[in-house]
XYZ file of C-alpha atoms in Angstrom:
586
model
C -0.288 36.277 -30.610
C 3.037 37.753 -31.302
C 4.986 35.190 -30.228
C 2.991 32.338 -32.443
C 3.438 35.166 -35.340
C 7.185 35.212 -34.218
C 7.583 31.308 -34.369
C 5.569 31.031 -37.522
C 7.128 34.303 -39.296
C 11.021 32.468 -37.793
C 10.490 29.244 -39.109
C 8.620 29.430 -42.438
C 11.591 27.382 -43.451
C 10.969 24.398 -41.788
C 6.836 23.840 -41.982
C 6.405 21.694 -44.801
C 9.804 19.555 -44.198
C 7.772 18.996 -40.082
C 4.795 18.544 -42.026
C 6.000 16.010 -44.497
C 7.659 13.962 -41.987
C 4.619 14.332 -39.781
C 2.061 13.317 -42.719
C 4.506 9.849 -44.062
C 5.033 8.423 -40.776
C 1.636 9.007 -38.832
C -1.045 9.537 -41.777
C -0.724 8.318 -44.844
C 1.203 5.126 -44.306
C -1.391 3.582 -41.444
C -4.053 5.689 -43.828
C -2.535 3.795 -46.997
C -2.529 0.040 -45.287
C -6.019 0.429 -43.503
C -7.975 1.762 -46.729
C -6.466 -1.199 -48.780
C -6.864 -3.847 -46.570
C -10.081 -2.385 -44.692
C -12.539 -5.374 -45.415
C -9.804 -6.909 -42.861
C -10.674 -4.624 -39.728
C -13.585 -4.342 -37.611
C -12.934 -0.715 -37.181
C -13.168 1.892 -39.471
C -11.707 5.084 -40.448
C -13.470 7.432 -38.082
C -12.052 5.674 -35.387
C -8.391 5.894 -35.897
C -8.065 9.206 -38.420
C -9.336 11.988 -36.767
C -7.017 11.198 -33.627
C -3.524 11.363 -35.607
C -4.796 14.125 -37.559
C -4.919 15.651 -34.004
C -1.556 13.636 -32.752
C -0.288 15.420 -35.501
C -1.324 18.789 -35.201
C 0.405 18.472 -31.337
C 3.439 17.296 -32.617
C 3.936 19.867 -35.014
C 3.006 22.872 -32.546
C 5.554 21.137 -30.001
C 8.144 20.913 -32.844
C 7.769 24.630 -33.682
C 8.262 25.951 -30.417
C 11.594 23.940 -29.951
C 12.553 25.162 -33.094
C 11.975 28.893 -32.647
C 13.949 28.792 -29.220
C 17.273 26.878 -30.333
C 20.480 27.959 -32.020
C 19.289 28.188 -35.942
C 21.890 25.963 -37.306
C 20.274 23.373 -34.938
C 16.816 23.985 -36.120
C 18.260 24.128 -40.050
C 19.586 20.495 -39.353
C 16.330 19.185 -37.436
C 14.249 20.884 -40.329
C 16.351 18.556 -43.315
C 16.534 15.834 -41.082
C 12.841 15.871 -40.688
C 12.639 16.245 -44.520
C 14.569 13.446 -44.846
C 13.102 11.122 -42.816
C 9.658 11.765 -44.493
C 10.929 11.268 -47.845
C 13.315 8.605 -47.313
C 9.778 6.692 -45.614
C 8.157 7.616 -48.977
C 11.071 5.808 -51.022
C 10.601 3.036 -48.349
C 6.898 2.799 -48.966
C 6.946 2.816 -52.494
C 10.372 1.213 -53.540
C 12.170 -0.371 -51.101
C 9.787 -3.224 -49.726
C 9.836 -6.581 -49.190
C 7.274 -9.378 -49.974
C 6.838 -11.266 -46.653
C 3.265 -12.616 -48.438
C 0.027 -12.078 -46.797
C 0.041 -11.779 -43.108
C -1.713 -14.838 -41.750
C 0.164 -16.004 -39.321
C 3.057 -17.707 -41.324
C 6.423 -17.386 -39.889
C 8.818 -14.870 -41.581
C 12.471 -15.675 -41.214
C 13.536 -12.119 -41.586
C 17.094 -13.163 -41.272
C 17.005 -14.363 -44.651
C 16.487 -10.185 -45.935
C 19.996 -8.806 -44.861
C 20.415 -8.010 -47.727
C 17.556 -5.460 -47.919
C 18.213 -4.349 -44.921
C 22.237 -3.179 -46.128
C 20.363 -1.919 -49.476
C 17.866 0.246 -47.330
C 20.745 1.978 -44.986
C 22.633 2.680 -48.595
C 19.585 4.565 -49.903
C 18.724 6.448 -46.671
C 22.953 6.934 -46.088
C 22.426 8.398 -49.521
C 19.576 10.413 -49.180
C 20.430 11.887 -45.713
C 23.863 12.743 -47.030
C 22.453 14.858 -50.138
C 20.609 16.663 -48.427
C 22.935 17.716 -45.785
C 25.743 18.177 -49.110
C 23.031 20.288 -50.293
C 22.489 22.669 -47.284
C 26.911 23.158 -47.049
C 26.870 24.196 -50.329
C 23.801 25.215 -52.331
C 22.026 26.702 -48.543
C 20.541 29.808 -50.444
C 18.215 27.216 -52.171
C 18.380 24.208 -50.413
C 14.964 25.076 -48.104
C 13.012 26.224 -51.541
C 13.704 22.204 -52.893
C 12.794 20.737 -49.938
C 9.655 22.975 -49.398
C 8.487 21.811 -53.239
C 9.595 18.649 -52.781
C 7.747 18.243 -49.175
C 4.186 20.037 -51.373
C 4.573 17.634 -54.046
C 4.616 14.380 -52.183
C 2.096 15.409 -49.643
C -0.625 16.845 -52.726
C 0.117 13.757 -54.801
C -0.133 11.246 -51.614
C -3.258 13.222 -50.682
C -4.616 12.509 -54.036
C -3.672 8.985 -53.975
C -5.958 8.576 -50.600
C -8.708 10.253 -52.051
C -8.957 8.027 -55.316
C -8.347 4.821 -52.484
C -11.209 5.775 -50.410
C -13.390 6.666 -53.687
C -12.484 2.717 -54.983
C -13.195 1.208 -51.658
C -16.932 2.464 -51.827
C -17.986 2.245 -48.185
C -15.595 -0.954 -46.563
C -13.707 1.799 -44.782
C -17.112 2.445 -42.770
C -16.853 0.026 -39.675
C -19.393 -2.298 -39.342
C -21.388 -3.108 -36.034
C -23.070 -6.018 -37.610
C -20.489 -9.236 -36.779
C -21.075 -12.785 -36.443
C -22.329 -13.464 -32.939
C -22.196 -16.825 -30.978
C -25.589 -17.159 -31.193
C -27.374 -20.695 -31.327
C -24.005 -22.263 -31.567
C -25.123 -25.428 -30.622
C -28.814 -25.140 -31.474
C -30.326 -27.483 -32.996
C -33.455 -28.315 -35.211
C -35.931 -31.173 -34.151
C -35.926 -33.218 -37.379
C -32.905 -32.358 -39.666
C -29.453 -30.616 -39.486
C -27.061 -30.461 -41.664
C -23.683 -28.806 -40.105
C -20.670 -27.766 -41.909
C -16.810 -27.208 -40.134
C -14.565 -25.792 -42.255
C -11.127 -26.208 -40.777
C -8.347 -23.601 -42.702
C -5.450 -25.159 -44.493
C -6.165 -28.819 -42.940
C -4.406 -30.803 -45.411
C -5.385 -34.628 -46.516
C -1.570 -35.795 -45.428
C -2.567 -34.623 -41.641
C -5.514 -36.514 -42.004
C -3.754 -39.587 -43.013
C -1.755 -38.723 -40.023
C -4.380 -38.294 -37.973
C -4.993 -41.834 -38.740
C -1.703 -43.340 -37.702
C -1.223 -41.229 -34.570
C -4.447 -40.572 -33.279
C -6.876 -43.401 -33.354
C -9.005 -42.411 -30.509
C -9.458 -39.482 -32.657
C -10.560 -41.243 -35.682
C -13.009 -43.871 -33.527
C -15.612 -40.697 -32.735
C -15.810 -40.230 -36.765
C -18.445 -42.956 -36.501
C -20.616 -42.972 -40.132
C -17.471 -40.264 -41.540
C -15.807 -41.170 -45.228
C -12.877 -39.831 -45.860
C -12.339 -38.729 -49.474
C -8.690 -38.864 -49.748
C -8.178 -37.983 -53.625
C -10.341 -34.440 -53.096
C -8.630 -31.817 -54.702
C -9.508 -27.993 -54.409
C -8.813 -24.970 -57.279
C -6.994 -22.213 -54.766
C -4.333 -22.319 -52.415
C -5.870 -19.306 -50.876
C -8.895 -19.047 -48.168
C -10.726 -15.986 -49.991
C -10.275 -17.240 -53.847
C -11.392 -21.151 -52.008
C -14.299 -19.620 -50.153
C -16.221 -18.267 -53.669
C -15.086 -21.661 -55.492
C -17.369 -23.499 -52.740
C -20.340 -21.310 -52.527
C -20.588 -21.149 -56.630
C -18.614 -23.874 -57.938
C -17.318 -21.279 -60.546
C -13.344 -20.476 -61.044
C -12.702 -16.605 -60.655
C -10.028 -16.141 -63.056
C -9.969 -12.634 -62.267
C -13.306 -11.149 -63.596
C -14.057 -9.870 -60.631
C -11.758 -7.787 -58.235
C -13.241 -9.441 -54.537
C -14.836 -12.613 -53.133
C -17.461 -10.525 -52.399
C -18.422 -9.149 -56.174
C -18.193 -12.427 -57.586
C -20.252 -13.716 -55.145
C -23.266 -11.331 -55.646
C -23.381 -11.862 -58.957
C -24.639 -15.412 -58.714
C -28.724 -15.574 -58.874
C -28.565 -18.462 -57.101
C -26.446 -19.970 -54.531
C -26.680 -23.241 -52.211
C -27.510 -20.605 -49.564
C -31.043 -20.034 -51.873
C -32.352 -23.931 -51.690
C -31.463 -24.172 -47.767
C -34.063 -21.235 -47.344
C -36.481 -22.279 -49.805
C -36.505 -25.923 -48.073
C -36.964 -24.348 -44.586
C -33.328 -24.358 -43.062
C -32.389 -21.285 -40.497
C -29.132 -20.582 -41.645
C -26.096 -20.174 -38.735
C -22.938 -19.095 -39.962
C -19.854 -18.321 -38.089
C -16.883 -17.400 -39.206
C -15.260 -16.098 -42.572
C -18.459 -17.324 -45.227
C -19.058 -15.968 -49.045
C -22.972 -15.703 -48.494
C -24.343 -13.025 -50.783
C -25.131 -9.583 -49.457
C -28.849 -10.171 -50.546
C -28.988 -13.353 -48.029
C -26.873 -11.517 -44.723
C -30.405 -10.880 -43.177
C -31.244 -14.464 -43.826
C -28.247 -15.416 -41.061
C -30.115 -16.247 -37.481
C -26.228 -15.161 -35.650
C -25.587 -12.104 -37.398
C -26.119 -9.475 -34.927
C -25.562 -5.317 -34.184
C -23.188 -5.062 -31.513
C -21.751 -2.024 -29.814
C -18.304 -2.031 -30.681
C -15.576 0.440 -28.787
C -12.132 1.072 -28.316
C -10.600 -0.157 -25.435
C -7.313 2.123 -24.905
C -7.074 4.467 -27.794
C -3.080 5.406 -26.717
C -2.934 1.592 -27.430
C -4.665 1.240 -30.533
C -3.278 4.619 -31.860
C -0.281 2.992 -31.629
C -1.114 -0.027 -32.881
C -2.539 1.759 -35.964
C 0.987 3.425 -36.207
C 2.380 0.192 -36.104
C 0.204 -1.498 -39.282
C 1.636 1.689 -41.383
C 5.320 0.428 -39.969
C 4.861 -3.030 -41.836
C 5.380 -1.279 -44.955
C 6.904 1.930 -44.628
C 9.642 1.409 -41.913
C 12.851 0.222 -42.539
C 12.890 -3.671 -43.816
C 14.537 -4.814 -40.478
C 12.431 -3.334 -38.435
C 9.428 -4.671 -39.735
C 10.177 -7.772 -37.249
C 9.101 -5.654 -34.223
C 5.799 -3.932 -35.652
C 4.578 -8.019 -37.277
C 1.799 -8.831 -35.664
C -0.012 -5.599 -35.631
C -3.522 -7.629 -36.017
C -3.597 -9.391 -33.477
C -2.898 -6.479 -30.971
C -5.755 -4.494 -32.594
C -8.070 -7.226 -32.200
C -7.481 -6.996 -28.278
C -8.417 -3.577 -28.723
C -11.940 -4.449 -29.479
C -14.199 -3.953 -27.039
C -17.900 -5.421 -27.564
C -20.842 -4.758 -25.318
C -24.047 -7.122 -26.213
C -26.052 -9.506 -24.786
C -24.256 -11.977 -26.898
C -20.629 -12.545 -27.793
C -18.779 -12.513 -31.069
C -17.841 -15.644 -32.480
C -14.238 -16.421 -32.516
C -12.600 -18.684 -35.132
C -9.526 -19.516 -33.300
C -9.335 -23.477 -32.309
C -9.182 -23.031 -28.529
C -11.678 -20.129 -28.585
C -14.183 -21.991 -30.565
C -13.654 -25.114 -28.213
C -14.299 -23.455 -24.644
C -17.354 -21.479 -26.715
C -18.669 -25.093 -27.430
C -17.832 -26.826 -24.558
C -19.355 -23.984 -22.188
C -23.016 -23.772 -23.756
C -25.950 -25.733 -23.254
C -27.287 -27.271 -26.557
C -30.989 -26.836 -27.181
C -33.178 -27.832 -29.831
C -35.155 -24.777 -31.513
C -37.085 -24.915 -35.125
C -37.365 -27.744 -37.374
C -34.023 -27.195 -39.966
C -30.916 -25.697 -39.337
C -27.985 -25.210 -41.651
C -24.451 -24.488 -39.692
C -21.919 -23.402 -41.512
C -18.790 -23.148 -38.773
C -15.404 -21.584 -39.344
C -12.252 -22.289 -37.693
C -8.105 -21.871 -37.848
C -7.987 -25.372 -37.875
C -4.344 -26.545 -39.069
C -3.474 -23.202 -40.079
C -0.395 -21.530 -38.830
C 1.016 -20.142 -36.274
C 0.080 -23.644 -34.900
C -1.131 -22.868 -31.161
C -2.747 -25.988 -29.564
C -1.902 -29.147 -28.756
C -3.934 -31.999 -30.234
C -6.109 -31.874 -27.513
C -7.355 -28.383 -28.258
C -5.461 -27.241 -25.427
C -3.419 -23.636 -26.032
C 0.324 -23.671 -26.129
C 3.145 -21.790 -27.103
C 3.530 -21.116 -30.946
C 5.702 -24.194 -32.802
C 6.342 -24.042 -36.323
C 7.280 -27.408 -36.443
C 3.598 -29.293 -34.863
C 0.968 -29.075 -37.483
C -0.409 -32.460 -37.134
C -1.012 -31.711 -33.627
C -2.443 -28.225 -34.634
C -4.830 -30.234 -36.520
C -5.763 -33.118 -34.566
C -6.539 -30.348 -32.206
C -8.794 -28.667 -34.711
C -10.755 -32.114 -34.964
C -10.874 -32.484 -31.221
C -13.242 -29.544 -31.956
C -15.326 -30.838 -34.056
C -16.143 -33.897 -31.890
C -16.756 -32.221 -28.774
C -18.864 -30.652 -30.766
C -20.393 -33.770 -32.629
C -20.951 -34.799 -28.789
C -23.284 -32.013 -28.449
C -25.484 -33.445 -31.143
C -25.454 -36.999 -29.877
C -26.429 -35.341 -26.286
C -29.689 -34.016 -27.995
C -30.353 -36.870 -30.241
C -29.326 -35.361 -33.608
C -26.350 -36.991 -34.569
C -27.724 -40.024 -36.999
C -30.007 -38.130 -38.422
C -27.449 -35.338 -39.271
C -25.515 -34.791 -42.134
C -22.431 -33.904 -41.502
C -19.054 -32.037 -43.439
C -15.493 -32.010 -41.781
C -13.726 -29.827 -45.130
C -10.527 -27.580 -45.545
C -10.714 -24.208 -47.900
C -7.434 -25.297 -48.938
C -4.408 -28.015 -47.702
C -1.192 -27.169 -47.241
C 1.551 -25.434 -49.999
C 5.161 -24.867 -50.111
C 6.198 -21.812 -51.896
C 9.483 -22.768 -52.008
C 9.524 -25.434 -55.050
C 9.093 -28.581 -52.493
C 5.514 -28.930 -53.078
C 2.998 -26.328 -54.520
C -0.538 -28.382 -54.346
C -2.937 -28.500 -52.061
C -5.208 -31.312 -51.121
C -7.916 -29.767 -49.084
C -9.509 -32.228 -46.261
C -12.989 -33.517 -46.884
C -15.105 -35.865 -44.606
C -18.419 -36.592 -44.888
C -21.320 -38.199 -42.965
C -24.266 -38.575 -44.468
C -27.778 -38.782 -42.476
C -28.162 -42.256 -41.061
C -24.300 -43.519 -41.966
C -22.860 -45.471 -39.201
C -19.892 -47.751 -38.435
C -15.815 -46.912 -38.734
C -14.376 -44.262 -40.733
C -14.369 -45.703 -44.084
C -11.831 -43.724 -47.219
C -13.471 -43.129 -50.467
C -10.581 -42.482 -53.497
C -13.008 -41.244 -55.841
C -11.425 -38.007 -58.095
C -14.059 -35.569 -56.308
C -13.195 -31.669 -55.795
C -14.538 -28.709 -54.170
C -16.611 -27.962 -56.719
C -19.088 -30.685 -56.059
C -19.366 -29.270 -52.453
C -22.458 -27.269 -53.642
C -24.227 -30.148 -55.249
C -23.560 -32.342 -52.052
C -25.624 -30.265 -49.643
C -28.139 -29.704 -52.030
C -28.621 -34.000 -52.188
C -28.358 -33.599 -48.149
C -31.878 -31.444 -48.650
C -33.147 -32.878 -51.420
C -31.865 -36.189 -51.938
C -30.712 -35.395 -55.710
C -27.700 -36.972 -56.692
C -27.685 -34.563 -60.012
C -29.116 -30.763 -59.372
C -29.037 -27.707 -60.678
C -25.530 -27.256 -58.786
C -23.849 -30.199 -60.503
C -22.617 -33.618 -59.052
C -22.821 -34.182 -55.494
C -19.583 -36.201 -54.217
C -21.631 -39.298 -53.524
C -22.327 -39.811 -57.315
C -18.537 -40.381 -57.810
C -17.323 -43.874 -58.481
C -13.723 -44.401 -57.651
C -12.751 -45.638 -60.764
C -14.150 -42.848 -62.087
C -11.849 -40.357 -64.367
C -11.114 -37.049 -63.287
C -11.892 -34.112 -65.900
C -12.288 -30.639 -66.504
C -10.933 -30.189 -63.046
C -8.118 -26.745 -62.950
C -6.017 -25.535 -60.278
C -4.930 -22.131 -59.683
C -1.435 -21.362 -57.816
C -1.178 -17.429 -57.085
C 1.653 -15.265 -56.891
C 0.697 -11.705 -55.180
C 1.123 -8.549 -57.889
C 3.238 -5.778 -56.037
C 0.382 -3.377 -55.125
C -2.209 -6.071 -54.361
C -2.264 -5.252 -50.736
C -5.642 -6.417 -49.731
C -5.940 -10.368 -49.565
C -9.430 -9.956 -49.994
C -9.025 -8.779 -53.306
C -8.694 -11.241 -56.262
C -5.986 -9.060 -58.118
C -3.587 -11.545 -58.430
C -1.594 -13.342 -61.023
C -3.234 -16.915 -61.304
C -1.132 -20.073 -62.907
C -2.954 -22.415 -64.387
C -2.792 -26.171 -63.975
C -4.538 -29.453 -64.661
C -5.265 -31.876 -61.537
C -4.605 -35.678 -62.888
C -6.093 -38.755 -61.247
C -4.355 -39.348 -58.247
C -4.242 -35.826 -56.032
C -1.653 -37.449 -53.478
C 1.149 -37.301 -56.278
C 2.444 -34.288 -57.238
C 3.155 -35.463 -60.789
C -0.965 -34.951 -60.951
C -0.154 -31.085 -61.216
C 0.710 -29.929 -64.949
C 0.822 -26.717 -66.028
C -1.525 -25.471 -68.785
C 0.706 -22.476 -69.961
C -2.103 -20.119 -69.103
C -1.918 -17.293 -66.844
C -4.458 -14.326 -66.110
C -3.083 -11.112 -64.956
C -4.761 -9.024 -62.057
C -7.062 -7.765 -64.317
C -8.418 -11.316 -65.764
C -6.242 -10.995 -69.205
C -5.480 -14.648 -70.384
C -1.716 -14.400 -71.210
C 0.576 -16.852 -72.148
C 2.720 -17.952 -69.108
C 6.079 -18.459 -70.895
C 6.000 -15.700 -72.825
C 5.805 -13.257 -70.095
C 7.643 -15.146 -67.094
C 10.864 -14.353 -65.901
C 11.690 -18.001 -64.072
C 10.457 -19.785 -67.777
C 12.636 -17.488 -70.435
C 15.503 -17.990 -68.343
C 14.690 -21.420 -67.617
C 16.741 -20.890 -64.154
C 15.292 -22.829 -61.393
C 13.852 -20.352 -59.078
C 10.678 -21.919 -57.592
C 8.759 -18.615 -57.899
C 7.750 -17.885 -61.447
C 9.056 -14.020 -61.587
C 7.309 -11.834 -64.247
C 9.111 -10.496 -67.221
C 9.586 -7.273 -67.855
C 7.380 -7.127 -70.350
C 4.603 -8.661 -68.407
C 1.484 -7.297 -69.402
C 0.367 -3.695 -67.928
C 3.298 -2.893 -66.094
């Protein structure tokens, strides 16, 4: 006991500046990027939290002892470093970052942020160098700042988590409920109607799809393809609620998941009420008062495989926003690795969207028929990046430059699975939807529209692949599978796509571009600036895209555009529209 009295009594100090260093690099920043993106995770915070509170605790003890047995000038210059490098990751955190956009996948050319990275060695240079200027010649009072500097930031950060957790309500609880594999490819006896929605597969792959692939395009037998669709997001989550209500979210709600349960009534509600199990697999918008209503969803036992691994992994998520700007290349793809450190033990398996994944899950089953009506609603990456597979649906290395073949490999899918139904006799009697969430988008002034894939086969259709240039959009998608159940061309869900003439004008249809705020870490949320636009006749020309002049802030405020956009009161020709200074609530 003397001897921890002796190290704690020797180096009273140095505690906080450990602490603080301890708390920024191994706490709050993996704390701070879980609990705002935690609807992302399967895990939740009881899993990770209570082991680098513990990591930490070690470290600190270790730390202590070295200090108490080495030279004090040594330990004075370990204890500021320390300081430093816990407020200088603060500064990082908070000031210094980058916007890479949401990680999905999409390569980042980090070599075009040099410039951050000679900016962030100036600040921590800076920093570093005051601190040390500060111990030479102020060193009476130079441990008393740090100390109340290290308090402050720790109390206020601690604060800051609390009121995070408190807003999250109870997504930073892990789930064991996940979307199994279950009846995949089952099937009911007299009518189906099945539903692939393949990510970011974009009309102009289609088209080339056409040109390239025509053993591809022969299986579509009975398919249209509506070439002039047009969608209202370029995002998946924003896309996702647009489908299942047919309602823009201009920001009144802040998540896909809010906004959808407060509809009364979804799609979802006439399936059941008509008799149709309901499969879904894969990212979905059904309402929280329906989840039971899912035949797949399932409790599964859910584990850690390694936790060194995944502690480290979790260390590594905190990195992509609180390290240094260069090194954020060598902590990317943080997801990923704490995916593989899932470990599920059930009877069944969980469902995986990826293209190849999905493939070998179809290919390998048996299909069966079981009940009378079943409504599959099936996820996938389809021609999303980081384009993996070939168009066969076989994997290969990641190519930037292939995403025709990423999604002729995505519709390779879909007929193998297609194949499955004509094996049980299902097929012509099916109805059937090949859509995208969204096409593709340039974000860097090329091209910033989206025409979102949509194919459909209707129960009884036959012969080639026909196109259809009727204006539809997304928001008919709704009405359509309610005509698939009920034959009603107009229901209470609006205009299914078949009632659309292709001569027929296109109105009242909007289109929302997005541009991230600063602190809207969690893609799931909708807090983020929306531009408005009008969609003209023709989707396929980018002169169809007009902008309205209306934007609506992260909180749903209808603003002006112009009046509060950097890019426009400058009238420079930067592709991303930049908010003003005065932009409203900042």
């Amino acid at each position: 006991m003397k001897i921890i009295k002796s190290i704690f009594q020797k180096n009273i100090s140095y505690h906080l500046s450990i602490v603080l260093a301890l708390f920024m690099l191994f706490l709050y920043a993996p704390y701070e990027m879980y609990i705002t993106n935690s609807n992302e995770f399967w895990f939740g915070l009881k899993d990770f939290l209570p082991f680098l509170i513990l990591f930490c605790i070690v470290i600190f003890l270790i730390v202590e002892i070295v200090l108490f047995f080495i030279p004090s000038k040594i330990a004075d210059v370990i204890s500021l470093l320390a300081f430093g490098l816990g407020l200088c990751t603060y500064i990082q955190g908070n000031f210094l970052g980058i916007d890479i956009g949401v990680l999905n996948g999409k390569f980042t050319d980090y070599g075009l942020y040099k410039s951050y990275y000679v900016r962030d060695i100036i600040v921590w240079f800076i920093v570093l160098a005051a601190i040390l200027a500060a111990y030479i010649f102020i060193k009476k009072y130079c441990f008393k700042v740090t100390n109340s500097i290290s308090a402050f930031v720790i109390i206020m950060l601690t604060i800051t988590g609390v009121v995070l957790m408190l807003s999250s309500g109870n997504k930073h609880k892990a789930s064991s409920s996940v979307c199994s594999d279950e009846n995949l490819v089952t099937f009911g006896s007299d009518e189906n109607v099945v539903v692939f929605l393949l990510d970011m597969f974009d009309s102009e792959y289609m088209d080339s799809i056409i040109e390239h692939y025509p053993e591809l395009v022969e299986k579509l037998d009975g398919f249209t393809f509506y070439r002039n669709c047009t969608g209202a997001y370029a995002t998946t989550d924003c896309s996702l609620a647009y489908l299942a209500s047919g309602t823009y979210n201009r920001n009144q709600y802040d998540s896909v998941y809010s906004f959808i349960d407060s509809f009364d009534r979804l799609y979802y509600d006439a399936l059941i009420e008509n008799g149709y199990a309901l499969d879904i697999y894969g990212m979905s918008s059904v309402p929280s008062r329906l989840k039971s209503s899912i035949s797949n969803q399932k409790d599964l036992d859910i584990s850690v495989s390694s936790r060194g691994k995944f502690l480290f992994h979790i260390i590594e998520m905190g990195g992509m926003k609180f390290f240094p700007n260069y090194f954020k290349r060598y902590v990317d793809g943080f997801e990923e690795q704490l995916n593989n450190d899932k470990v599920i033990k059930s009877d069944y398996e969980e469902y995986e969207s990826d293209n190849v994944d999905a493939n070998n899950n179809i290919c390998s089953k048996e299909p069966e028929i079981n009940g009378d009506k079943r409504f599959k609603w099936i996820y996938a990456y389809g021609a999303h990046y980081p384009y993996n597979n070939d168009e066969k649906c076989n994997r290969v290395d990641v190519n930037y430059e292939r995403p025709v073949q990423q999604a002729a490999g995505a519709l390779k899918m879909v007929e193998n699975y297609l194949e499955k139904m004509q094996e049980m006799g299902v097929y012509d009697s099916a109805n059937v939807v090949i859509m995208a969430d969204h096409g593709y988008y340039w974000d860097d002034g090329k091209k910033m529209f989206t025409k979102p894939l949509m194919l459909i086969k209707k129960a009884g259709d036959k012969g080639e692949l026909t196109i259809n240039n009727a204006p539809v959009d997304q928001g008919n998608y709704a009405a359509t599978v309610d005509y698939m159940i009920t034959g009603n061309l107009e229901n209470e869900f609006g205009r299914s796509i078949e009632d659309y003439a292709e001569d027929e004008d296109r109105q009242d249809r909007m289109f929302y571009y997005y541009y991230l705020n600063e602190h809207a870490d969690n893609p799931m949320m909708l807090n983020r600036r929306l531009i408005e636009f009008t969609i003209g006749q023709d989707a396929n020309s980018e002169d169809a895209y007009e902008m309205t002049g209306v934007e609506y802030t992260v909180n749903g405020t209808k603003i002006n555009h112009a009046d509060y956009c950097k890019t426009c009161i400058e009238k420079n020709d930067n592709p991303i529209h930049e908010k003003a200074d005065n932009y409203p609530g900042d």
